[in-house]
CSV table of C-alpha atoms and ligand atoms in Angstrom, one decimal:
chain,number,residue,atom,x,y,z
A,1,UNK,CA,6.8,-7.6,27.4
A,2,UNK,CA,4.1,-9.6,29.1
A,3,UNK,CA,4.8,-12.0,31.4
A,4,UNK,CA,4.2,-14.8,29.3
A,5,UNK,CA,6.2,-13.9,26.8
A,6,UNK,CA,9.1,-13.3,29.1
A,7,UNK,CA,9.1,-16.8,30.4
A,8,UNK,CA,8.9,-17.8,26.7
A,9,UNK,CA,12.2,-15.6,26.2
A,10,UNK,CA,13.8,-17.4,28.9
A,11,UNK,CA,12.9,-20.7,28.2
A,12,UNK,CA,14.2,-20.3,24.3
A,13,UNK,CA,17.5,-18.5,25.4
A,14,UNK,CA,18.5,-20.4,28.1
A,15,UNK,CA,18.1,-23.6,25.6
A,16,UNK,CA,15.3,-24.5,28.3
A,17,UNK,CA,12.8,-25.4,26.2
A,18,UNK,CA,14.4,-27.7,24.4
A,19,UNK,CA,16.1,-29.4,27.5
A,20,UNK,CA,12.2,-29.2,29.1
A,21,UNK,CA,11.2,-30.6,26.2
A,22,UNK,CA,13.6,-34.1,26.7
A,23,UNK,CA,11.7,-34.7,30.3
A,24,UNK,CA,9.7,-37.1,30.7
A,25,UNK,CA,6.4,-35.5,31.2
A,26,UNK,CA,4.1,-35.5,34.4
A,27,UNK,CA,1.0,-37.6,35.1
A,28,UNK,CA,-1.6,-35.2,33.5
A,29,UNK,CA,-4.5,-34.1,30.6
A,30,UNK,CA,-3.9,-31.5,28.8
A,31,UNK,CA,-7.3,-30.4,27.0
A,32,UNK,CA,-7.4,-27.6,24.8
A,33,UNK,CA,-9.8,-26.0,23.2
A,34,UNK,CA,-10.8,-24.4,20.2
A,35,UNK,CA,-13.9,-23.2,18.2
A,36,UNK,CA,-13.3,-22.1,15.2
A,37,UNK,CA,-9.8,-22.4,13.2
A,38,UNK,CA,-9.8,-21.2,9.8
A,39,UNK,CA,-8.7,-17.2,8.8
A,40,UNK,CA,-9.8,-14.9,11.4
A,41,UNK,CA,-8.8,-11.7,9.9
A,42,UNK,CA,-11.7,-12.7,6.8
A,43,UNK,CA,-14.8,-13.1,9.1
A,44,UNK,CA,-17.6,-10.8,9.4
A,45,UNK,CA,-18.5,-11.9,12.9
A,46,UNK,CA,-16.4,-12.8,16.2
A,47,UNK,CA,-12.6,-13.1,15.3
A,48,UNK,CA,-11.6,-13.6,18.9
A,49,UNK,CA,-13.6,-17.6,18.4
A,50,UNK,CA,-10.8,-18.0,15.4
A,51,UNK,CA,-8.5,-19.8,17.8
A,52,UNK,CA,-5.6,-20.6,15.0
A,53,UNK,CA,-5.2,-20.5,11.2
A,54,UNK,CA,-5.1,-24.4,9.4
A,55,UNK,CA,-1.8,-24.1,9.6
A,56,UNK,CA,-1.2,-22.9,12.9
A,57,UNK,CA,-3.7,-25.9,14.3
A,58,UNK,CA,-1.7,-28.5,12.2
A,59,UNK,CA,1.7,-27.5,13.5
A,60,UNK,CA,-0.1,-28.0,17.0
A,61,UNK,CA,-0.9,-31.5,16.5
A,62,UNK,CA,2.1,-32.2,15.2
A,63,UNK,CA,4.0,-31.3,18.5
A,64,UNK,CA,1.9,-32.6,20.3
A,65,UNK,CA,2.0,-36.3,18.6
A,66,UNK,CA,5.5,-35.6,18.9
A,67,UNK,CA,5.8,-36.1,22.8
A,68,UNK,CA,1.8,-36.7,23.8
A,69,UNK,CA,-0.6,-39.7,23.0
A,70,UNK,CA,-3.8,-37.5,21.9
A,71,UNK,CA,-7.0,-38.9,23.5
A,72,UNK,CA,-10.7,-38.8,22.7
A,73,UNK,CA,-13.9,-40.7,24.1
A,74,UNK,CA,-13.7,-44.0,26.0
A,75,UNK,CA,-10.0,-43.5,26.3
A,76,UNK,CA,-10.2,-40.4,27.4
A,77,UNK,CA,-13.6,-40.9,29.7
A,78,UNK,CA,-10.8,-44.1,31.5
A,79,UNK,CA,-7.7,-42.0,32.1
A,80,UNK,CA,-10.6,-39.0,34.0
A,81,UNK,CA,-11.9,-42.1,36.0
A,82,UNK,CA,-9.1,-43.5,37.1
A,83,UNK,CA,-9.5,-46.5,35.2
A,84,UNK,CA,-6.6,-46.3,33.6
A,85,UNK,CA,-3.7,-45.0,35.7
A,86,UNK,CA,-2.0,-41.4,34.7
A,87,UNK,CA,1.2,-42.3,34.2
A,88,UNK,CA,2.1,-39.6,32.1
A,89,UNK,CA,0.8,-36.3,30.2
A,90,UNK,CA,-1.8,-37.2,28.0
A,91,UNK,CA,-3.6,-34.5,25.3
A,92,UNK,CA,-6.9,-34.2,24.3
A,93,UNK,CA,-8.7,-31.1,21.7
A,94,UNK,CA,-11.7,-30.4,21.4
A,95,UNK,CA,-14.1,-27.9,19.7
A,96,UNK,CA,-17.0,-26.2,20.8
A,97,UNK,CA,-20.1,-24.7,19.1
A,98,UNK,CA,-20.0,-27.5,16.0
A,99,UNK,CA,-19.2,-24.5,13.3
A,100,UNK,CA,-18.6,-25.8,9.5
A,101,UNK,CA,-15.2,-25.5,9.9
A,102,UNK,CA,-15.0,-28.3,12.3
A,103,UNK,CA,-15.9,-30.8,9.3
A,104,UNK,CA,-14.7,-28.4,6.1
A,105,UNK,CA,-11.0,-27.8,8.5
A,106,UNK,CA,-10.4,-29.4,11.5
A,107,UNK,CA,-11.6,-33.1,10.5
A,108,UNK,CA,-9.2,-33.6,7.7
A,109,UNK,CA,-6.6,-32.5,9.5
A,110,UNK,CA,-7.0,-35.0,12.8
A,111,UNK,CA,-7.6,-37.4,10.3
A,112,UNK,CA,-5.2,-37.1,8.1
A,113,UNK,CA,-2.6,-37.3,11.4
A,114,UNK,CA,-4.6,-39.7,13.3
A,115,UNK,CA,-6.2,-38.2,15.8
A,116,UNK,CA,-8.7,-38.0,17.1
A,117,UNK,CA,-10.8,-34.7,18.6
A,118,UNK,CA,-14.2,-33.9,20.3
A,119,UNK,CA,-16.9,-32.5,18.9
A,120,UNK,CA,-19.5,-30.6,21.1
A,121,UNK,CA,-22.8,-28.9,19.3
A,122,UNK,CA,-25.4,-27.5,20.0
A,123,UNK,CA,-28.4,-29.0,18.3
A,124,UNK,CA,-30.2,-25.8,18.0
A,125,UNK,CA,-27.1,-24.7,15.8
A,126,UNK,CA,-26.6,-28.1,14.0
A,127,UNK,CA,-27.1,-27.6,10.0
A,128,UNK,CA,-28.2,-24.4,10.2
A,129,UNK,CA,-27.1,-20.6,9.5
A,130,UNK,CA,-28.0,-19.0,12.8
A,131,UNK,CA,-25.8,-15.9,13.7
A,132,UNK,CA,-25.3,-17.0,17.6
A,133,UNK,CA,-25.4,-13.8,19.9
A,134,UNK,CA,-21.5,-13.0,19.8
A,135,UNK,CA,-21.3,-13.2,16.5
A,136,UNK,CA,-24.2,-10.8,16.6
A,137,UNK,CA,-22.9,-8.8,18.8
A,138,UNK,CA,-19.6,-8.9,16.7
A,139,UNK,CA,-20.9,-8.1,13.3
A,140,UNK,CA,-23.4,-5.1,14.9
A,141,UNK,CA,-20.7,-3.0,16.9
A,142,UNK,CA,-18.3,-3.8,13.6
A,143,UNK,CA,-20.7,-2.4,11.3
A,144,UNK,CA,-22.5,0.5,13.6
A,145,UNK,CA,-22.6,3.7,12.4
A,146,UNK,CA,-23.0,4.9,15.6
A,147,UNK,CA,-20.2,6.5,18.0
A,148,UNK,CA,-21.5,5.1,21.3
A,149,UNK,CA,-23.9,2.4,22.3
A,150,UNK,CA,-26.2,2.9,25.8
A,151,UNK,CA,-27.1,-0.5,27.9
A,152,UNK,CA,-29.8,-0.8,30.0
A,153,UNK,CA,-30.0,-4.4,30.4
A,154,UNK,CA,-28.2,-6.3,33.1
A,155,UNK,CA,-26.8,-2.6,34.2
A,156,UNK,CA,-26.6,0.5,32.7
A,157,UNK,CA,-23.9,0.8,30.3
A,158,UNK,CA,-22.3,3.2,27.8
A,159,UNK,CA,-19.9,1.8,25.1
A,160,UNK,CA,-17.9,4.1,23.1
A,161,UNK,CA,-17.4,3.2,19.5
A,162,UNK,CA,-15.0,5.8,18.4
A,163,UNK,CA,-11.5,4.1,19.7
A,164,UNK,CA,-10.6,0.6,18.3
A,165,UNK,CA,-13.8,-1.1,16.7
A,166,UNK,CA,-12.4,-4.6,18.0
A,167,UNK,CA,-12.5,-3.6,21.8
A,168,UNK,CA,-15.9,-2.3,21.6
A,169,UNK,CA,-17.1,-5.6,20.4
A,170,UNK,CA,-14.9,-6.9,23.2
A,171,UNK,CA,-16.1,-4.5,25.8
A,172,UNK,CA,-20.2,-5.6,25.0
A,173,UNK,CA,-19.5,-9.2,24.8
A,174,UNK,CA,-18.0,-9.1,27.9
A,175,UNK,CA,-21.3,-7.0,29.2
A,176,UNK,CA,-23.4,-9.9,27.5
A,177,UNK,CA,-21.1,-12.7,29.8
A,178,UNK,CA,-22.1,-11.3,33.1
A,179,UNK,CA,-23.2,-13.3,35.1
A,180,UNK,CA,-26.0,-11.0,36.3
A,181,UNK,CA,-27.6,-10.8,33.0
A,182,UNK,CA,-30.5,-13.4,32.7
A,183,UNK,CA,-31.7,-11.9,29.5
A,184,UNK,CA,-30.3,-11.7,26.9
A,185,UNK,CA,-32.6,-11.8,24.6
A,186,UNK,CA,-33.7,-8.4,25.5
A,187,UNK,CA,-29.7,-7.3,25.4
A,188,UNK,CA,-29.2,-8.2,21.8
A,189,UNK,CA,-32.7,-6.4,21.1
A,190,UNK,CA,-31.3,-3.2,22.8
A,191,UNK,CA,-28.6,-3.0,20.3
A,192,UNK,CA,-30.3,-4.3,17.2
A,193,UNK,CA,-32.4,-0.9,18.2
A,194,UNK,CA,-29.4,1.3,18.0
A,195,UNK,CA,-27.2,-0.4,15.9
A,196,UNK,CA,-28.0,1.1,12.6
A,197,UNK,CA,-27.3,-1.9,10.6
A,198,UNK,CA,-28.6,-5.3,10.6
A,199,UNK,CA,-27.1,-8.9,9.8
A,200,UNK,CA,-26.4,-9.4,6.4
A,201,UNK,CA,-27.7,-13.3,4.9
A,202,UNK,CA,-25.3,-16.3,4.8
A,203,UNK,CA,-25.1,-19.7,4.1
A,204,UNK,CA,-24.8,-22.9,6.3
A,205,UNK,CA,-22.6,-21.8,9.4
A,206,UNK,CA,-22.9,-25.5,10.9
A,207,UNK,CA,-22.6,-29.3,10.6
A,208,UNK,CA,-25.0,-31.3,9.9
A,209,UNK,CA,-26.2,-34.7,11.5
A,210,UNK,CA,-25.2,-36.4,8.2
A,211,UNK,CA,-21.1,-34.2,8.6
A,212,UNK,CA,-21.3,-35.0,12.3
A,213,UNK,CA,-22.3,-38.9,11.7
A,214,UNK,CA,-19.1,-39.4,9.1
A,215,UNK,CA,-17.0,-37.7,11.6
A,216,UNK,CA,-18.1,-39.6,14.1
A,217,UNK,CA,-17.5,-43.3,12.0
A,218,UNK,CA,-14.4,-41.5,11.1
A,219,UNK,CA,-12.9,-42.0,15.2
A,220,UNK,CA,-14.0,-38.5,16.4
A,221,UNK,CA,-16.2,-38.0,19.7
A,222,UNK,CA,-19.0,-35.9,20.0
A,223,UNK,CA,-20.1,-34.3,23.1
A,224,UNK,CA,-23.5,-32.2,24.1
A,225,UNK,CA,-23.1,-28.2,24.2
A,226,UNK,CA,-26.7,-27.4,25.4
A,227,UNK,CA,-29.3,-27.2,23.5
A,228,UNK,CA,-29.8,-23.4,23.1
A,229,UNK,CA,-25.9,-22.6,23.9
A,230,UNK,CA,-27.6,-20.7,27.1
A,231,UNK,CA,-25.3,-19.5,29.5
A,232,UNK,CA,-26.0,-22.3,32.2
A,233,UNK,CA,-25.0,-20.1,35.6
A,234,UNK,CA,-27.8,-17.5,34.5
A,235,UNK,CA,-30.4,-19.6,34.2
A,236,UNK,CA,-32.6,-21.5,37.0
A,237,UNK,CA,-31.5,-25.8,37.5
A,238,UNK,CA,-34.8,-26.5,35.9
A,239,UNK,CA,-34.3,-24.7,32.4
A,240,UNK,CA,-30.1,-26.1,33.3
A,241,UNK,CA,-31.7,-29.5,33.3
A,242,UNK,CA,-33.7,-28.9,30.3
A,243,UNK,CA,-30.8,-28.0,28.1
A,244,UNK,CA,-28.6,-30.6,29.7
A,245,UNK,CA,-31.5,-33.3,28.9
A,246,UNK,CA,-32.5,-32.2,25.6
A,247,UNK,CA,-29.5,-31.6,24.0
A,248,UNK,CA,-28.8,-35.0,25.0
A,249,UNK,CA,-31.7,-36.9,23.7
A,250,UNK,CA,-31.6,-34.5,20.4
A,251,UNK,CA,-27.7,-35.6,19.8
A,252,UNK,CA,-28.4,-39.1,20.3
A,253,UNK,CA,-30.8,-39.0,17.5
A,254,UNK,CA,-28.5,-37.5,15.1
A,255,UNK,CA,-26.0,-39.3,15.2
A,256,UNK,CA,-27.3,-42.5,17.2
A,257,UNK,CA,-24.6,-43.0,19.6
A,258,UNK,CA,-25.1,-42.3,23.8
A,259,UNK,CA,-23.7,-38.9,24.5
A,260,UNK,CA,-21.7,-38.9,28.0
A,261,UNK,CA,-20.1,-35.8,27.6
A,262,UNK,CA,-20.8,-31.8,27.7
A,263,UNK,CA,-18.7,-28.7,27.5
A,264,UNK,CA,-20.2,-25.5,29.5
A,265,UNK,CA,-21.0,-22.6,26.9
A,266,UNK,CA,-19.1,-20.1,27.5
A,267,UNK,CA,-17.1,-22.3,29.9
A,268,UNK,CA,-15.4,-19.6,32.5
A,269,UNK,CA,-16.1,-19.3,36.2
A,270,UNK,CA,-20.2,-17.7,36.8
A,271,UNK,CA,-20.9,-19.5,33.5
A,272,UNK,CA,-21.9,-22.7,34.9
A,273,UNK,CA,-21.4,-23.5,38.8
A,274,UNK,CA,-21.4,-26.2,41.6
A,275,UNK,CA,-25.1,-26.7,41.2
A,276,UNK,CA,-25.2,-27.4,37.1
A,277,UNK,CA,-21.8,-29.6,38.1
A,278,UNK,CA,-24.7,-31.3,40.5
A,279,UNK,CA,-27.1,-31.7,37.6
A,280,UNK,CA,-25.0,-32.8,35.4
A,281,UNK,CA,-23.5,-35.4,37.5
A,282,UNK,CA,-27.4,-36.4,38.3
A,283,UNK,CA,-28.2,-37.0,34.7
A,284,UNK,CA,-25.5,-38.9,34.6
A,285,UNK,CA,-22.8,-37.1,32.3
A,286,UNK,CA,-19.2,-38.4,32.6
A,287,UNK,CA,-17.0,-35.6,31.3
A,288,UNK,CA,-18.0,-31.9,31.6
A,289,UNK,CA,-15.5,-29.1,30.2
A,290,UNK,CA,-14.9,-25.7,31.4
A,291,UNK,CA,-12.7,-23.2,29.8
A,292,UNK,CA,-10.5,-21.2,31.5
A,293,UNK,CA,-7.2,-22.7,31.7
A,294,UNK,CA,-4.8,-25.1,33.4
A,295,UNK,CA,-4.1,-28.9,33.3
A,296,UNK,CA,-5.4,-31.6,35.3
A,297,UNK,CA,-4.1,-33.8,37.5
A,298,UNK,CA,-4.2,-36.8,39.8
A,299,UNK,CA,-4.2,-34.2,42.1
A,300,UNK,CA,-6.5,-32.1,40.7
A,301,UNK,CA,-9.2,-34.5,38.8
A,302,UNK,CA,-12.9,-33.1,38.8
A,303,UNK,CA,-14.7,-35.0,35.9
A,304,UNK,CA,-17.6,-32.6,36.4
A,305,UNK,CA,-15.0,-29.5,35.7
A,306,UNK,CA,-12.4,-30.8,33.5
A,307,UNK,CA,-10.1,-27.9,32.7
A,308,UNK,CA,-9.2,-26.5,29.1
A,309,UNK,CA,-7.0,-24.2,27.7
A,310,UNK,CA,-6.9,-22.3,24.7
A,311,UNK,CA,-4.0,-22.4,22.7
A,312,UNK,CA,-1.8,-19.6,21.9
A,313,UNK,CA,-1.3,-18.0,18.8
A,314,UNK,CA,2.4,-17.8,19.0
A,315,UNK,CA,3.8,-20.9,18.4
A,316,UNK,CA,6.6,-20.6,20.2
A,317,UNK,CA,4.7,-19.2,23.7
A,318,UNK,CA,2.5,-22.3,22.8
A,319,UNK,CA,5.3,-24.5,23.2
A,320,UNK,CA,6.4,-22.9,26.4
A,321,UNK,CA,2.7,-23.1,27.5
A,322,UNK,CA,2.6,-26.8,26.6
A,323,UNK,CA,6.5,-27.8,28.2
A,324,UNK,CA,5.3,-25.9,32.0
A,325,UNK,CA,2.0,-27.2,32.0
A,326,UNK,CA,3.6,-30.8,31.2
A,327,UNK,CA,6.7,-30.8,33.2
A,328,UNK,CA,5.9,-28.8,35.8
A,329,UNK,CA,2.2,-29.1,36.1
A,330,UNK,CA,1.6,-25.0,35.8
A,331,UNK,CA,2.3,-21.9,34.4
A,332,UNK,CA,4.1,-19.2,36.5
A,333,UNK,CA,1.4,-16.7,36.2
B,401,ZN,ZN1,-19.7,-22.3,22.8
């Protein structure tokens, strides 16, 4: 048993969770995060970006209307200020990447529970079928024939494929995310040359301008994930500002509203670091989003590193996750 799942056994046994649950909750935002929710188990590409089934993600807002006002945008952009004082926890989801089941899933369900969520795409992406890298990466090592894959680029590498399918692809995404690898361009073209297979055709994989404009009249915000969904710490500030900039400029045309907001592909530490937190604070963004976990807090309020968690699968280890980071402002591990 992990440890998270023992302190979700303790908190259900002990009648904790339901006692935590009847606190009044601490000043705080919860953000979580998601990118795709729909049926993992049915895609040909990344599974691990499923973050919940519909069902699953409804259940989630529900609890959290239950105890949490869920905020989005100007209200949101005021409580990260300071504008408007934290009095209590406050929740806020968002989704990254701008995939077609943000408008085809997730839309009808904030809207048919009032809420509202955030939106951040990537303008390269937007009404298009691109196959982004992971889910390149994902659908080659799936699909390989092969029985090990060999890396030159960042480092040399060798990648079994004859154990579980699903770690491999974990193992070479995780090769891609280094921080040391500043092209990875010439990664993916290493394995499209040893793959033995290549990416089948789809349809539309992403919103469109017209999709993200109704969302937007419809109470949703919409934020800025670069334009190329470039890893941001691999890249020099000049080609950090340019994605920062255009992606800006390129939203604001399609939907014609000022975008103040940006989530950090990728989102973990070596992803992005103090010095795009600088540029983005220079071209004057208001909220930037990382993505790897915890709540913030008076205490612990960085607009240019707002912190975001993914949810987890279990609902009842989501719950726990959701009553610590509430009442008691972490998790124990
Ligand atoms: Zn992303």
């Amino acid at each position: 048993m992990s440890k998270r799942e023992l302190a979700a056994t303790v908190l259900k046994n002990s009648g904790a969770l339901a006692l935590f649950e009847s606190l009044r909750s601490k000043p705080g935002i919860l953000i979580v995060n998601h990118h795709r929710v729909g049926d993992a188990a049915s895609s040909r590409f990344d599974r691990d970006v499923f973050s919940a089934s519909a069902e699953a993600f409804e259940s989630q807002l529900r609890y959290f209307k239950r105890y949490f006002p869920i905020v989005a945008g100007d209200e949101l952009e005021e409580l990260v200020s300071g504008k408007t004082p934290l009095k209590r926890t406050y929740v806020a989801v968002t989704f990254d990447d701008g995939y077609i089941n943000d408008y085809r899933v997730s839309f009808p369900i904030l809207k048919a529970n009032g809420c509202a969520g955030t939106f951040f795409l990537v303008p390269q992406y937007v009404g298009t079928s691109t196959i982004p890298w992971w889910d390149e990466i994902a659908y080659l090592v799936r699909n390989s024939p092969r029985t090990q894959l060999v890396f030159e680029t960042p480092v040399p590498a060798a990648i079994r494929l004859d154990g579980n399918r699903e770690d491999a692809i974990r193992n070479v995404l995780r090769h891609y995310k280094r921080p040391d690898n500043t092209d990875g361009e010439r990664l993916l073209q290493e394995l499209r040359d040893q793959a033995g297979c290549t990416l089948p055709e789809t349809g539309r994989r992403f919103i469109t301008w017209e999709e993200a404009r109704e969302m937007k009249a419809a109470g949703m915000s919409i934020g800025s994930h670069t334009q190329t969904h470039g890893i941001l710490g691999q890249m020099p500030p000049e080609n950090q500002a340019w994605e920062l900039t255009e992606s800006r400029k390129n939203i604001e045309a399609g939907i014609g509203t000022p975008i103040r907001s940006l989530a950090y592909p990728v989102g973990i530490r070596g992803a992005f670091d103090e010095k795009t937190e600088d540029i983005a604070q220079s071209l004057g963004y208001t909220m930037c989003f990382s993505f790897y976990g915890g709540i913030n807090t008076p205490d612990h309020m960085q607009p240019m590193n707002l912190l975001r968690m993914a949810t987890n699968r279990d609902f009842l280890l989501f719950r726990a996750e959701t009553v610590l980071l509430s009442r008691f402002g972490k998790l124990p591990y």
